[in-house]
Amino acid sequence: MAAVSLTAVSGCEWFSTMSDPVSIQAHEREPIAPPEHAVPLDGLPEFDLTTVEGMLTPPPPGERSLAVGKAHYETFCAVCHGDEGLGNGPVSTRFPAIPAIVTPKVAAYSDAYLFALITQGRGLMPEYSRIPQAARWDIVRHIRALGEGLPGAAATSPADTAGRETP
């Protein structure tokens, strides 16, 4: 009796409803667009920090770019890296290994590398991919302003990446 029941149920398609792809037939409406900030099933695009140079170009700076970057930096970054980028923010009392971002090493990073680092995070630094893309570029510009005059800062001009696509 059990064998007959299993044979009868095996032909039913109750269990495959979630795996059937949605298709649009003639004269049907397109599916509704996903909500803002929805994550695709295969995840958000990730940047390989070692090869990001050819992938990203900052948009041209607007009039308020530095002010907006400073405001976002103070909101998201200063708590760890400090107002001046010295790694002495309030969180540094509990995590003393927070790096300074006003160093010749960071000044030598490209804008694209800093953008990808903010987007993905690294080590104990969380990812900030939910910050709008333009605001992340503004944060990069503010970091550049903090480190102005350091050795290596000249090697990071936005012209170095001109003509490359922004994802």
Coordinates of N, CA and C in Angstrom, one line a residue:
M1 N 0.8 -1.2 0.0 CA 0.0 0.0 0.0 C 0.9 1.3 0.0
A2 N 2.0 1.2 0.8 CA 2.9 2.4 0.9 C 3.5 2.6 -0.5
A3 N 3.9 1.5 -1.1 CA 4.6 1.6 -2.4 C 3.6 2.2 -3.5
V4 N 2.4 1.9 -3.4 CA 1.4 2.5 -4.3 C 1.2 4.0 -4.1
S5 N 1.2 4.4 -2.8 CA 1.0 5.8 -2.4 C 2.3 6.6 -2.9
L6 N 3.5 6.0 -2.7 CA 4.7 6.8 -3.1 C 4.7 6.9 -4.6
T7 N 4.3 5.9 -5.3 CA 4.3 5.9 -6.8 C 3.3 7.0 -7.3
A8 N 2.1 7.1 -6.6 CA 1.1 8.0 -7.0 C 1.6 9.5 -6.7
V9 N 2.2 9.7 -5.6 CA 2.6 11.0 -5.2 C 3.9 11.5 -6.0
S10 N 4.7 10.6 -6.4 CA 5.9 11.0 -7.1 C 5.7 11.7 -8.4
G11 N 4.5 11.6 -9.0 CA 4.2 12.2 -10.3 C 3.7 13.7 -10.0
C12 N 3.4 14.0 -8.8 CA 2.9 15.3 -8.5 C 4.0 16.4 -8.5
E13 N 3.6 17.6 -8.9 CA 4.6 18.6 -8.9 C 4.4 19.6 -7.8
W14 N 4.0 19.2 -6.6 CA 3.9 20.1 -5.5 C 5.2 20.7 -5.0
F15 N 6.2 19.9 -5.1 CA 7.5 20.2 -4.5 C 8.4 21.0 -5.4
S16 N 8.0 21.2 -6.7 CA 8.9 21.9 -7.6 C 8.5 23.4 -7.9
T17 N 7.4 23.8 -7.2 CA 6.9 25.2 -7.5 C 7.9 26.3 -7.3
M18 N 8.8 26.1 -6.3 CA 9.7 27.2 -6.0 C 10.9 27.2 -7.0
S19 N 11.1 26.1 -7.7 CA 12.3 26.0 -8.6 C 11.9 26.3 -10.0
D20 N 10.7 26.4 -10.3 CA 10.3 26.8 -11.7 C 10.6 28.2 -12.0
P21 N 11.3 28.6 -13.0 CA 11.6 30.0 -13.3 C 10.3 30.7 -13.8
V22 N 10.3 32.0 -13.5 CA 9.2 32.8 -14.0 C 9.5 33.2 -15.4
S23 N 8.5 33.0 -16.3 CA 8.7 33.4 -17.7 C 7.5 34.2 -18.1
I24 N 7.8 35.1 -19.1 CA 6.7 36.0 -19.5 C 6.3 35.5 -20.9
Q25 N 5.0 35.2 -21.0 CA 4.4 34.8 -22.2 C 3.9 36.0 -23.0
A26 N 3.5 35.7 -24.2 CA 3.0 36.8 -25.1 C 1.7 37.4 -24.4
H27 N 1.7 38.8 -24.4 CA 0.5 39.5 -23.9 C 0.5 39.5 -22.4
E28 N 1.6 39.2 -21.7 CA 1.6 39.2 -20.2 C 2.4 40.4 -19.8
R29 N 2.2 40.9 -18.6 CA 3.0 42.0 -18.1 C 4.3 41.5 -17.5
E30 N 5.3 42.3 -17.5 CA 6.6 42.0 -17.0 C 6.5 41.9 -15.5
P31 N 7.4 41.1 -14.8 CA 7.3 41.1 -13.4 C 7.7 42.4 -12.8
I32 N 7.2 42.6 -11.6 CA 7.5 43.9 -10.8 C 8.9 44.0 -10.5
A33 N 9.5 45.2 -10.6 CA 10.9 45.4 -10.2 C 11.1 45.1 -8.8
P34 N 12.3 44.6 -8.4 CA 12.6 44.3 -7.0 C 12.6 45.6 -6.2
P35 N 12.4 45.5 -4.9 CA 12.4 46.7 -4.1 C 13.9 47.2 -4.0
E36 N 14.0 48.5 -3.7 CA 15.3 49.1 -3.5 C 16.1 48.4 -2.4
H37 N 17.4 48.2 -2.7 CA 18.3 47.5 -1.8 C 18.1 46.0 -1.7
A38 N 17.3 45.5 -2.6 CA 17.1 44.0 -2.6 C 18.4 43.4 -3.1
V39 N 18.8 42.3 -2.6 CA 20.1 41.6 -3.0 C 19.8 40.5 -3.9
P40 N 20.4 40.4 -5.1 CA 20.2 39.3 -6.0 C 20.6 38.0 -5.4
L41 N 20.0 36.9 -5.9 CA 20.3 35.6 -5.3 C 21.8 35.3 -5.3
D42 N 22.5 35.8 -6.3 CA 24.0 35.5 -6.4 C 24.8 36.5 -5.7
G43 N 24.1 37.4 -4.9 CA 24.9 38.4 -4.1 C 25.2 39.7 -4.9
L44 N 25.8 40.6 -4.1 CA 26.2 41.9 -4.7 C 27.5 41.7 -5.4
P45 N 27.9 42.5 -6.4 CA 29.2 42.4 -7.0 C 30.3 42.6 -6.0
E46 N 31.3 41.8 -6.1 CA 32.5 42.0 -5.2 C 33.6 42.5 -6.0
F47 N 34.5 43.3 -5.4 CA 35.7 43.8 -6.0 C 36.8 43.0 -5.5
D48 N 37.7 42.6 -6.3 CA 39.0 42.0 -5.9 C 39.9 43.2 -5.7
L49 N 40.3 43.4 -4.4 CA 41.1 44.6 -4.1 C 42.4 44.7 -4.8
T50 N 42.9 43.5 -5.3 CA 44.2 43.6 -6.1 C 44.0 43.9 -7.5
T51 N 42.8 43.8 -8.1 CA 42.6 44.1 -9.5 C 41.5 45.1 -9.7
V52 N 41.1 45.9 -8.7 CA 40.0 46.8 -8.8 C 40.4 48.0 -9.7
E53 N 41.6 48.3 -10.0 CA 42.0 49.5 -10.7 C 41.3 49.7 -12.0
G54 N 41.1 48.6 -12.8 CA 40.5 48.8 -14.1 C 39.0 48.8 -14.1
M55 N 38.4 48.7 -12.9 CA 37.0 48.6 -12.8 C 36.2 49.8 -12.4
L56 N 36.9 50.7 -11.7 CA 36.2 51.9 -11.1 C 36.8 53.2 -11.5
T57 N 35.9 54.2 -11.7 CA 36.3 55.5 -11.9 C 35.4 56.4 -11.1
P58 N 36.0 57.4 -10.3 CA 35.1 58.2 -9.5 C 34.4 59.2 -10.4
P59 N 33.2 59.5 -10.1 CA 32.4 60.6 -10.8 C 33.1 61.9 -10.6
P60 N 32.9 62.9 -11.5 CA 33.5 64.2 -11.3 C 33.0 64.8 -10.0
P61 N 33.9 65.5 -9.2 CA 33.4 66.0 -7.9 C 32.5 67.1 -8.1
G62 N 31.4 67.1 -7.3 CA 30.4 68.2 -7.4 C 30.9 69.3 -6.4
E63 N 30.1 70.4 -6.4 CA 30.4 71.5 -5.5 C 30.4 71.1 -4.1
R64 N 29.6 70.2 -3.7 CA 29.4 69.9 -2.3 C 30.1 68.6 -1.9
S65 N 30.9 68.0 -2.8 CA 31.5 66.7 -2.7 C 32.3 66.6 -1.4
L66 N 33.2 67.5 -1.1 CA 34.0 67.4 0.1 C 33.2 67.6 1.4
A67 N 32.2 68.5 1.4 CA 31.4 68.7 2.5 C 30.5 67.4 2.8
V68 N 30.0 66.8 1.8 CA 29.2 65.6 1.9 C 30.1 64.5 2.4
G69 N 31.3 64.4 1.8 CA 32.3 63.4 2.2 C 32.7 63.5 3.6
K70 N 32.9 64.7 4.1 CA 33.2 64.9 5.5 C 32.1 64.5 6.4
A71 N 30.9 64.9 6.1 CA 29.7 64.5 6.9 C 29.6 63.0 7.0
H72 N 29.7 62.3 5.8 CA 29.6 60.8 5.9 C 30.8 60.2 6.6
Y73 N 32.0 60.8 6.4 CA 33.2 60.3 7.2 C 32.9 60.4 8.7
E74 N 32.4 61.6 9.1 CA 32.2 61.7 10.5 C 31.1 60.8 11.0
T75 N 30.2 60.4 10.2 CA 29.1 59.5 10.6 C 29.6 58.0 10.7
F76 N 30.3 57.6 9.6 CA 30.6 56.2 9.5 C 32.1 55.8 9.8
C77 N 33.0 56.7 9.7 CA 34.4 56.4 9.7 C 35.1 56.9 11.0
A78 N 34.8 58.1 11.4 CA 35.5 58.8 12.5 C 35.4 58.0 13.8
V79 N 34.3 57.3 14.0 CA 34.2 56.5 15.2 C 35.4 55.6 15.4
C80 N 36.0 55.1 14.4 CA 37.1 54.2 14.5 C 38.4 54.9 14.2
H81 N 38.4 55.6 13.0 CA 39.7 56.2 12.5 C 39.9 57.6 13.1
G82 N 39.0 58.2 13.8 CA 39.2 59.5 14.4 C 38.9 60.6 13.4
D83 N 38.6 61.8 13.9 CA 38.3 63.0 13.1 C 39.4 63.3 12.1
E84 N 40.6 63.1 12.5 CA 41.7 63.5 11.6 C 42.3 62.3 10.9
G85 N 41.7 61.1 11.1 CA 42.2 59.9 10.4 C 43.4 59.3 11.0
L86 N 43.6 59.5 12.3 CA 44.8 59.0 13.0 C 44.6 57.7 13.7
G87 N 43.4 57.1 13.5 CA 43.1 55.8 14.2 C 42.8 55.9 15.6
N88 N 42.4 57.1 16.1 CA 42.2 57.3 17.5 C 40.8 57.7 17.8
G89 N 39.8 57.1 17.1 CA 38.4 57.3 17.4 C 38.0 56.7 18.7
P90 N 36.8 56.9 19.1 CA 36.3 56.3 20.4 C 36.4 54.8 20.5
V91 N 36.2 54.1 19.3 CA 36.3 52.7 19.3 C 37.7 52.2 19.6
S92 N 38.7 53.0 19.4 CA 40.1 52.6 19.5 C 40.5 52.3 21.0
T93 N 39.6 52.7 21.9 CA 39.9 52.3 23.3 C 39.7 50.8 23.5
R94 N 38.8 50.2 22.7 CA 38.5 48.8 22.8 C 39.3 47.9 21.8
F95 N 39.5 48.6 20.7 CA 40.3 47.9 19.6 C 41.5 48.8 19.2
P96 N 42.6 48.6 19.9 CA 43.7 49.5 19.7 C 44.5 49.3 18.4
A97 N 44.1 48.3 17.6 CA 44.9 48.1 16.4 C 44.2 48.8 15.2
I98 N 43.3 49.8 15.4 CA 42.7 50.5 14.3 C 43.8 51.3 13.5
P99 N 43.9 51.1 12.2 CA 45.0 51.8 11.5 C 44.6 53.3 11.3
A100 N 45.6 54.1 11.2 CA 45.5 55.5 10.8 C 45.3 55.4 9.3
I101 N 44.5 56.4 8.8 CA 44.4 56.4 7.3 C 45.1 57.6 6.7
V102 N 45.7 58.4 7.6 CA 46.5 59.5 7.1 C 48.0 59.1 7.2
T103 N 48.4 58.3 6.2 CA 49.7 57.7 6.2 C 50.2 57.7 4.7
P104 N 51.5 57.7 4.5 CA 52.0 57.6 3.1 C 51.5 56.3 2.4
K105 N 51.3 55.2 3.2 CA 50.8 54.0 2.6 C 49.4 54.1 2.0
V106 N 48.5 54.7 2.8 CA 47.2 55.0 2.4 C 47.1 56.0 1.3
A107 N 48.0 57.0 1.3 CA 48.1 58.0 0.3 C 48.5 57.4 -1.1
A108 N 49.2 56.3 -1.0 CA 49.6 55.6 -2.2 C 48.5 54.7 -2.8
Y109 N 47.5 54.4 -2.1 CA 46.4 53.6 -2.6 C 45.6 54.5 -3.7
S110 N 45.1 53.8 -4.7 CA 44.3 54.5 -5.7 C 42.9 54.8 -5.1
D111 N 42.3 55.7 -5.7 CA 40.9 56.0 -5.3 C 40.0 54.8 -5.5
A112 N 40.2 54.1 -6.5 CA 39.4 52.9 -6.7 C 39.6 51.8 -5.6
Y113 N 40.8 51.7 -5.2 CA 41.1 50.8 -4.1 C 40.4 51.2 -2.8
L114 N 40.5 52.5 -2.5 CA 39.8 53.0 -1.3 C 38.3 52.8 -1.4
F115 N 37.8 53.1 -2.6 CA 36.3 52.9 -2.8 C 36.0 51.4 -2.5
A116 N 36.7 50.5 -3.1 CA 36.4 49.1 -2.9 C 36.6 48.7 -1.4
L117 N 37.6 49.2 -0.8 CA 37.8 48.9 0.6 C 36.6 49.4 1.5
I118 N 36.1 50.6 1.2 CA 34.9 51.1 1.9 C 33.7 50.2 1.6
T119 N 33.6 49.8 0.4 CA 32.5 49.0 -0.1 C 32.5 47.6 0.6
Q120 N 33.6 46.9 0.6 CA 33.7 45.5 1.1 C 34.2 45.4 2.5
G121 N 34.9 46.4 3.0 CA 35.5 46.2 4.3 C 36.7 45.3 4.2
R122 N 37.4 45.2 5.4 CA 38.5 44.3 5.4 C 38.9 44.1 6.9
G123 N 39.3 42.9 7.2 CA 39.6 42.6 8.6 C 38.4 42.9 9.5
L124 N 38.6 43.7 10.5 CA 37.5 44.0 11.5 C 36.6 45.1 10.9
M125 N 37.0 45.8 9.9 CA 36.2 46.9 9.3 C 35.1 46.3 8.5
P126 N 33.8 46.7 8.9 CA 32.7 46.2 8.2 C 32.5 46.8 6.8
E127 N 31.7 46.1 6.0 CA 31.5 46.7 4.7 C 30.5 47.8 4.8
Y128 N 30.6 48.8 3.9 CA 29.7 49.9 3.9 C 29.0 50.0 2.5
S129 N 28.7 48.9 1.9 CA 28.1 48.9 0.6 C 26.7 49.5 0.6
R130 N 26.1 49.7 1.7 CA 24.7 50.3 1.7 C 24.8 51.8 1.7
I131 N 26.0 52.4 1.9 CA 26.1 53.8 1.7 C 26.0 54.1 0.2
P132 N 25.2 55.0 -0.3 CA 25.1 55.3 -1.7 C 26.5 55.4 -2.4
Q133 N 26.6 55.0 -3.6 CA 27.9 54.9 -4.3 C 28.5 56.3 -4.4
A134 N 27.7 57.4 -4.7 CA 28.3 58.7 -4.8 C 28.8 59.2 -3.4
A135 N 28.2 58.8 -2.4 CA 28.6 59.2 -1.0 C 29.9 58.5 -0.7
R136 N 30.1 57.2 -1.1 CA 31.4 56.5 -0.9 C 32.5 57.2 -1.6
W137 N 32.3 57.7 -2.9 CA 33.3 58.5 -3.6 C 33.6 59.8 -2.8
D138 N 32.6 60.4 -2.3 CA 32.8 61.6 -1.5 C 33.7 61.3 -0.3
I139 N 33.5 60.2 0.4 CA 34.3 59.8 1.5 C 35.7 59.7 1.1
V140 N 35.9 59.0 -0.1 CA 37.3 58.9 -0.6 C 37.9 60.3 -0.8
R141 N 37.2 61.2 -1.4 CA 37.7 62.6 -1.6 C 38.1 63.2 -0.2
H142 N 37.3 63.0 0.8 CA 37.6 63.5 2.1 C 38.8 62.9 2.7
I143 N 39.0 61.6 2.5 CA 40.2 60.9 3.0 C 41.4 61.5 2.3
R144 N 41.3 61.8 1.0 CA 42.4 62.4 0.2 C 42.7 63.8 0.8
A145 N 41.6 64.6 1.2 CA 41.9 65.9 1.8 C 42.6 65.8 3.1
L146 N 42.2 64.8 3.9 CA 42.9 64.6 5.2 C 44.4 64.3 5.0
G147 N 44.7 63.6 4.0 CA 46.1 63.1 3.8 C 46.8 64.0 2.8
E148 N 46.3 65.2 2.4 CA 46.9 66.0 1.5 C 48.4 66.4 1.9
G149 N 49.3 66.3 1.0 CA 50.7 66.7 1.3 C 51.5 65.5 1.7
L150 N 50.9 64.3 1.9 CA 51.7 63.2 2.2 C 52.4 62.6 1.0
P151 N 53.6 62.0 1.2 CA 54.3 61.3 0.0 C 53.3 60.3 -0.6
G152 N 53.3 60.2 -1.9 CA 52.4 59.2 -2.5 C 51.1 59.8 -2.9
A153 N 50.7 60.9 -2.3 CA 49.3 61.4 -2.6 C 49.2 61.9 -4.0
A154 N 50.2 62.3 -4.7 CA 50.1 62.7 -6.1 C 49.9 61.5 -7.0
A155 N 50.2 60.3 -6.6 CA 50.0 59.1 -7.5 C 48.5 58.7 -7.5
T156 N 47.7 59.4 -6.8 CA 46.3 58.9 -6.7 C 45.3 59.8 -7.4
S157 N 45.7 60.6 -8.3 CA 44.7 61.5 -8.9 C 43.7 60.8 -9.7
P158 N 42.4 61.3 -9.7 CA 41.4 60.6 -10.4 C 41.7 60.5 -11.9
A159 N 42.6 61.2 -12.5 CA 42.9 61.1 -13.9 C 43.6 59.7 -14.2
D160 N 44.2 59.1 -13.1 CA 44.8 57.8 -13.3 C 43.9 56.8 -13.7
T161 N 42.6 56.9 -13.4 CA 41.6 55.9 -13.7 C 40.6 56.4 -14.8
A162 N 40.8 57.5 -15.4 CA 39.9 58.1 -16.3 C 39.5 57.2 -17.5
G163 N 38.3 57.2 -17.9 CA 37.8 56.3 -19.0 C 37.4 54.9 -18.6
R164 N 37.5 54.6 -17.3 CA 37.1 53.3 -16.9 C 35.7 53.3 -16.4
E165 N 35.0 52.2 -16.4 CA 33.6 52.2 -16.0 C 33.4 52.1 -14.5
T166 N 32.4 52.8 -14.1 CA 31.9 52.6 -12.7 C 30.8 51.6 -12.7
P167 N 30.9 50.5 -11.8 CA 29.8 49.5 -11.8 C 28.5 50.1 -11.3

